[in-house]
Amino acid sequence: MTSFDFFEATELPVPAITPVHAAQIAAAYFGLAAQVTSLGSQQDANFLLRTDDGDPIGVLKIANPAFSRAELEAQDAAAAFIDAAEGIRTATNVAPTGVPAIAELDSGGTLYARVIRFLPGGTLSGNGYVRPAQVAALGDLAGRTVRALAAFDHPGVDRVLQWDLRHGMRTVEVLAGHVADQHRRATVEAAAAAAWQIVADLADDLPVQVIHSDITGDNVVCAGPATLPDGLIDFGDLTRSWTVAELAVAVAALLRHQGCEPATTLPAIQAFHAVRPLGPAEVEALWPLVLLRGAVLVVSGVHQSSIDADNDYASSSLEDEWRIFQRANTIPIRVMTDQIRHALGVAHPAEPITGRLIEDPAVGDIVVVDLSPEADAMDGGAWLAPDCEDRLAADALAAGACAAVTEFGQARLTRSETLGDTSPATVPTGMDLWPGRPLTVIAPWPGSVTVDENSGAVTLTGTDATLEVRGALRPAGAGGHRAEAGDALATVDGRVWIQVRRRGVGHVPQFVRPEYAVGWLTQVSDPGPLLGLPPAAGLADDGVALRQRRARAFAEVQEHYYDHPPRIERGWREHLVGSDGRSYLDMVNNVAVLGHGHPVLADAVARQWRRLNTNSRFNYGSVVAFSERLAATLPDPLDTVFLVNSGSESDDLALRLAIATTGRHDIVAVAEAYHGWTYATDAISTSIADNPNALSTRPSWVHTVPSPNAYRGEHRGPDASKYAPEAVAIIEGLVAQGNPPGAFICEPFYGNAGGMALPDGYLKAVYGAVRAAGGLAIADEVQVGYGRTGRWFWAFEQQGVVPDIVCVAKAMGNGQPLGAVITTKAIADAYRSCGYFFSSAGGSPVSSVVGLTVLDIIESEGLQQNAVTVGDHIVARINELATRHPIIGTVHGSGLYMGVELVRDRTTLEPAVLETAAICERMRELGVIVQPTGDRQNVLKMKPPMCITRESADFFVDMLDRVLTTGW
Ligand code: PMP
């Protein structure tokens, strides 16, 4: 029999084999007694064979009768070849020895059956989210597959498949008639034709070889906890075709997944290119082929479900196929191709287009208004005002400029949106201009002039470029005429938009999303030089380049969030803004208690800096006022204040005060806690999240009591009351051994575990024991104090105790280095035995003003109350999520110090560690900054700036719901 030709035999119903029949075939032809489960397929009949114990034996594949034995042999041979050449797990033929590898069934027609290796590990089937690492791994797999198959050949690969993109256009033409929806049909036909036009011109330069031709989520299997695709199944579409088609198929397949769009497929293209570099023609053909593949999928899917109405597999895929096509079609081919060139490092900068748009501008006459996230004029949330751009331009004109313009290609903060699940279109493809007085715009090159009747836009189309000016202008003529360089085009009376499109380029939106900015900006030219301005700097330095510089200059042991952190240069309230104008909801910055960029604080600091900054050995008011204010927040007898610069310093000083007061060096701390990085505070920090060696390197003067974790510690729920007597016994044991402790230190609300209240009565009992032993009680309020828990200003109040020493930092300075120790006069005086205390910047006038202003704002803006209101709302909403998402073990915390603990199993409480990290990554993609915490790194810490609104809190929970629903 000759090989298959789709255009000769278009009807391919799946062989009608029942599972019972399949079991008989497995037994009769392969000697396999098996339990049989049917697997879906578009063309063949596939059955999973298992032993009685449920262990997989293999997959029984009964090929569509349209395919010849040679084709099946080629598929088996290719699978074995790729496995041997690249070590990729493949679905090889595993027929038992002694029976033919391909059995010919005695049925009406010729049916061939095989048993194929079952590859353990799930596929990427369905529409769930696919991580960037998985996207890249898919591209890598496709690259390695073609690298292996480059040396493979077989007579069974010369077949004519509708899936071979060399026949893509013909397939669309033949099958499009089955698409009943006329709009869809016309869209698919037009897009396919446009794509084909490009591909056909390149065809001679596209290398051809044997390819798998169906590397999709359904046909890969993933190994290991990282679930990266590393195995390949279903060689049914093996064919000779364009090598680049292997990649196009894989990229198109990605587009069906949640949240995937053309730009998110770039890691796959880069990974493929790293393995099997794409030639220039292949780069140019790639996106047209992705689009063509989408079109083929749409028409084939409709066709298949029309001839095989019972095939659920084919029918259920129709909307997925449409989505693939639509997403591939959201961006013009040439834009995406330029974006791909850039991602592969093979782009060539285009020549600027030159000419003169206005007559003799005087140097300095035209002022460029900075609208970037780094512009000073954006302070205080100024960009959120709808008229921000006009106002800044008006300010520039008022200062005497002849015109104000914006910068081409510079991401505008004014176009940013808070609480968005995708990036906003912030990058301008042209520039705005505001004239100081009416300005004549002249033709920078000869060309034909048109005037849009509706908008009044004037367009000049020359040989190399098209100029468009629109907005507040009066055209010099009715249009439809030719202009020479220097002829007047229009008089500009107010704001206009100027865009210069390169030859052959159609509509270009005014603003584009940063992910596609390079692609779009390649279609246009900077209008600045036409106005006598220097060329624009282009897109801002991106996060990648900055990270590389950081790695060179800034000790890397100071780690950063995320694998690929965005570059953040501005913050406002609970929002952080990337240099590309993307806004993120900040759920982690507990230090910035007031929110980012608070203008009142900034002004107070600036004023004090201008007036005086010195050290606390001088006599000035602010240090006294701040100390009084701090002491007033605490109960008696805590009335004496030390001012330092950080949490580590405050805890370190507290230890020294305890040692000085008691003359003892032994300290009792809680396991799994963090207290700082100095020598002494590091010694009492036993959290392995911060230092994996914390337990083995602990010095002998540090003693720990068990971590009083009521959720997952040794004593849970009501049994958590056992932690206190246990700790008391340890302290008493130390006394009995002759090592009575100088102090007991802990967070009065258990921050490192994700913000958990200590068991009721815990601190009463333990403080009692340490005091009975002659030691002091130290409360580390560095994270949990200052109103964050909402119901209490100091977290120890929750336990109904009063410590001897309170340490605080973080929120105190809203991010400015500020720390304090507040204690009794007697304990403070004991420091005398160590000399006198001095910290150069601790309590400086600037630090004191920061501290006072932070307290003022916490009060005036009602932030502690907001922590209760918004925090309770978040808890209620997360508890509702927990009814639907079993990964949520529990929600810890109070006010705006919370943790969502993620577990693989609510009974064993196995920590969902990889999941938590992956969820945080995807949350960032959706515009939320949230991070793991705790010794197991399985708690999502939620401690946002305390000014967070309910709307922002809802956005956070909605995005978490989306991630937990659609995958990470
Ligand atoms: N104590 C606690 C409870 C902390 O969380 C931290 C910081 N994470 C510190 C002390 C140390 O504070 P700093 O980083 O300001 O030195």
GROMACS .gro file of N, CA and C and ligand atoms in nm, residues 590 645-651 674-677 690 747 751-752 780-784 809-810 818 897 943, ligand 1:
model
   94
  590ASN      N    1   0.616   4.498   5.459
  590ASN     CA    2   0.568   4.539   5.591
  590ASN      C    3   0.648   4.657   5.644
  645ASN      N    4   1.959   5.170   6.451
  645ASN     CA    5   1.928   5.182   6.309
  645ASN      C    6   1.865   5.060   6.244
  646SER      N    7   1.845   4.954   6.318
  646SER     CA    8   1.789   4.835   6.253
  646SER      C    9   1.738   4.739   6.358
  647GLY      N   10   1.669   4.638   6.309
  647GLY     CA   11   1.619   4.534   6.398
  647GLY      C   12   1.731   4.454   6.459
  648SER      N   13   1.830   4.421   6.377
  648SER     CA   14   1.943   4.344   6.429
  648SER      C   15   2.010   4.420   6.542
  649GLU      N   16   2.029   4.549   6.521
  649GLU     CA   17   2.094   4.630   6.625
  649GLU      C   18   2.010   4.636   6.751
  650SER      N   19   1.880   4.647   6.734
  650SER     CA   20   1.796   4.659   6.854
  650SER      C   21   1.798   4.527   6.932
  651ASP      N   22   1.790   4.414   6.862
  651ASP     CA   23   1.796   4.286   6.932
  651ASP      C   24   1.933   4.264   6.995
  674TYR      N   25   1.389   3.416   6.374
  674TYR     CA   26   1.495   3.500   6.317
  674TYR      C   27   1.502   3.629   6.397
  675HIS      N   28   1.626   3.669   6.431
  675HIS     CA   29   1.642   3.792   6.508
  675HIS      C   30   1.744   3.888   6.450
  676GLY      N   31   1.816   3.849   6.344
  676GLY     CA   32   1.909   3.947   6.287
  676GLY      C   33   2.035   3.884   6.234
  677TRP      N   34   2.123   3.969   6.185
  677TRP     CA   35   2.243   3.920   6.118
  677TRP      C   36   2.371   3.948   6.196
  690ASP      N   37   1.658   3.124   5.681
  690ASP     CA   38   1.756   3.231   5.661
  690ASP      C   39   1.897   3.175   5.659
  747GLU      N   40   0.949   3.653   6.938
  747GLU     CA   41   0.849   3.741   6.878
  747GLU      C   42   0.717   3.713   6.950
  751GLY      N   43   0.603   3.565   6.395
  751GLY     CA   44   0.617   3.618   6.259
  751GLY      C   45   0.678   3.521   6.161
  752ASN      N   46   0.785   3.459   6.204
  752ASN     CA   47   0.857   3.375   6.108
  752ASN      C   48   0.775   3.255   6.063
  780ASP      N   49   1.070   4.072   7.080
  780ASP     CA   50   1.118   4.119   6.950
  780ASP      C   51   0.997   4.161   6.868
  781GLU      N   52   0.971   4.292   6.870
  781GLU     CA   53   0.854   4.346   6.799
  781GLU      C   54   0.895   4.405   6.664
  782VAL      N   55   1.013   4.363   6.617
  782VAL     CA   56   1.067   4.424   6.494
  782VAL      C   57   0.969   4.412   6.377
  783GLN      N   58   0.906   4.294   6.366
  783GLN     CA   59   0.813   4.276   6.254
  783GLN      C   60   0.669   4.300   6.294
  784VAL      N   61   0.634   4.254   6.413
  784VAL     CA   62   0.492   4.244   6.444
  784VAL      C   63   0.437   4.361   6.524
  809ALA      N   64   1.186   4.802   6.506
  809ALA     CA   65   1.259   4.862   6.391
  809ALA      C   66   1.160   4.869   6.275
  810LYS      N   67   1.202   4.826   6.160
  810LYS     CA   68   1.119   4.817   6.039
  810LYS      C   69   1.016   4.930   6.026
  818LEU      N   70   1.586   5.270   6.110
  818LEU     CA   71   1.550   5.316   6.244
  818LEU      C   72   1.522   5.195   6.330
  897TYR      N   73  -0.085   4.122   5.935
  897TYR     CA   74   0.027   4.028   5.943
  897TYR      C   75  -0.033   3.889   5.931
  943LYS      N   76   0.184   4.078   5.429
  943LYS     CA   77   0.206   4.189   5.522
  943LYS      C   78   0.230   4.314   5.440
  969PMP     N1   79   1.387   4.044   6.430
  969PMP     C1   80   1.289   4.002   6.353
  969PMP     C2   81   1.170   3.932   6.410
  969PMP     C3   82   1.297   4.021   6.214
  969PMP     O1   83   1.199   3.978   6.136
  969PMP     C4   84   1.409   4.089   6.162
  969PMP     C5   85   1.423   4.113   6.012
  969PMP     N2   86   1.359   4.027   5.931
  969PMP     C6   87   1.508   4.131   6.248
  969PMP     C7   88   1.493   4.109   6.381
  969PMP     C8   89   1.630   4.203   6.196
  969PMP     O2   90   1.596   4.330   6.151
  969PMP     P1   91   1.689   4.411   6.046
  969PMP     O3   92   1.680   4.343   5.918
  969PMP     O4   93   1.632   4.549   6.048
  969PMP     O5   94   1.828   4.408   6.099
   0.00000   0.00000   0.00000
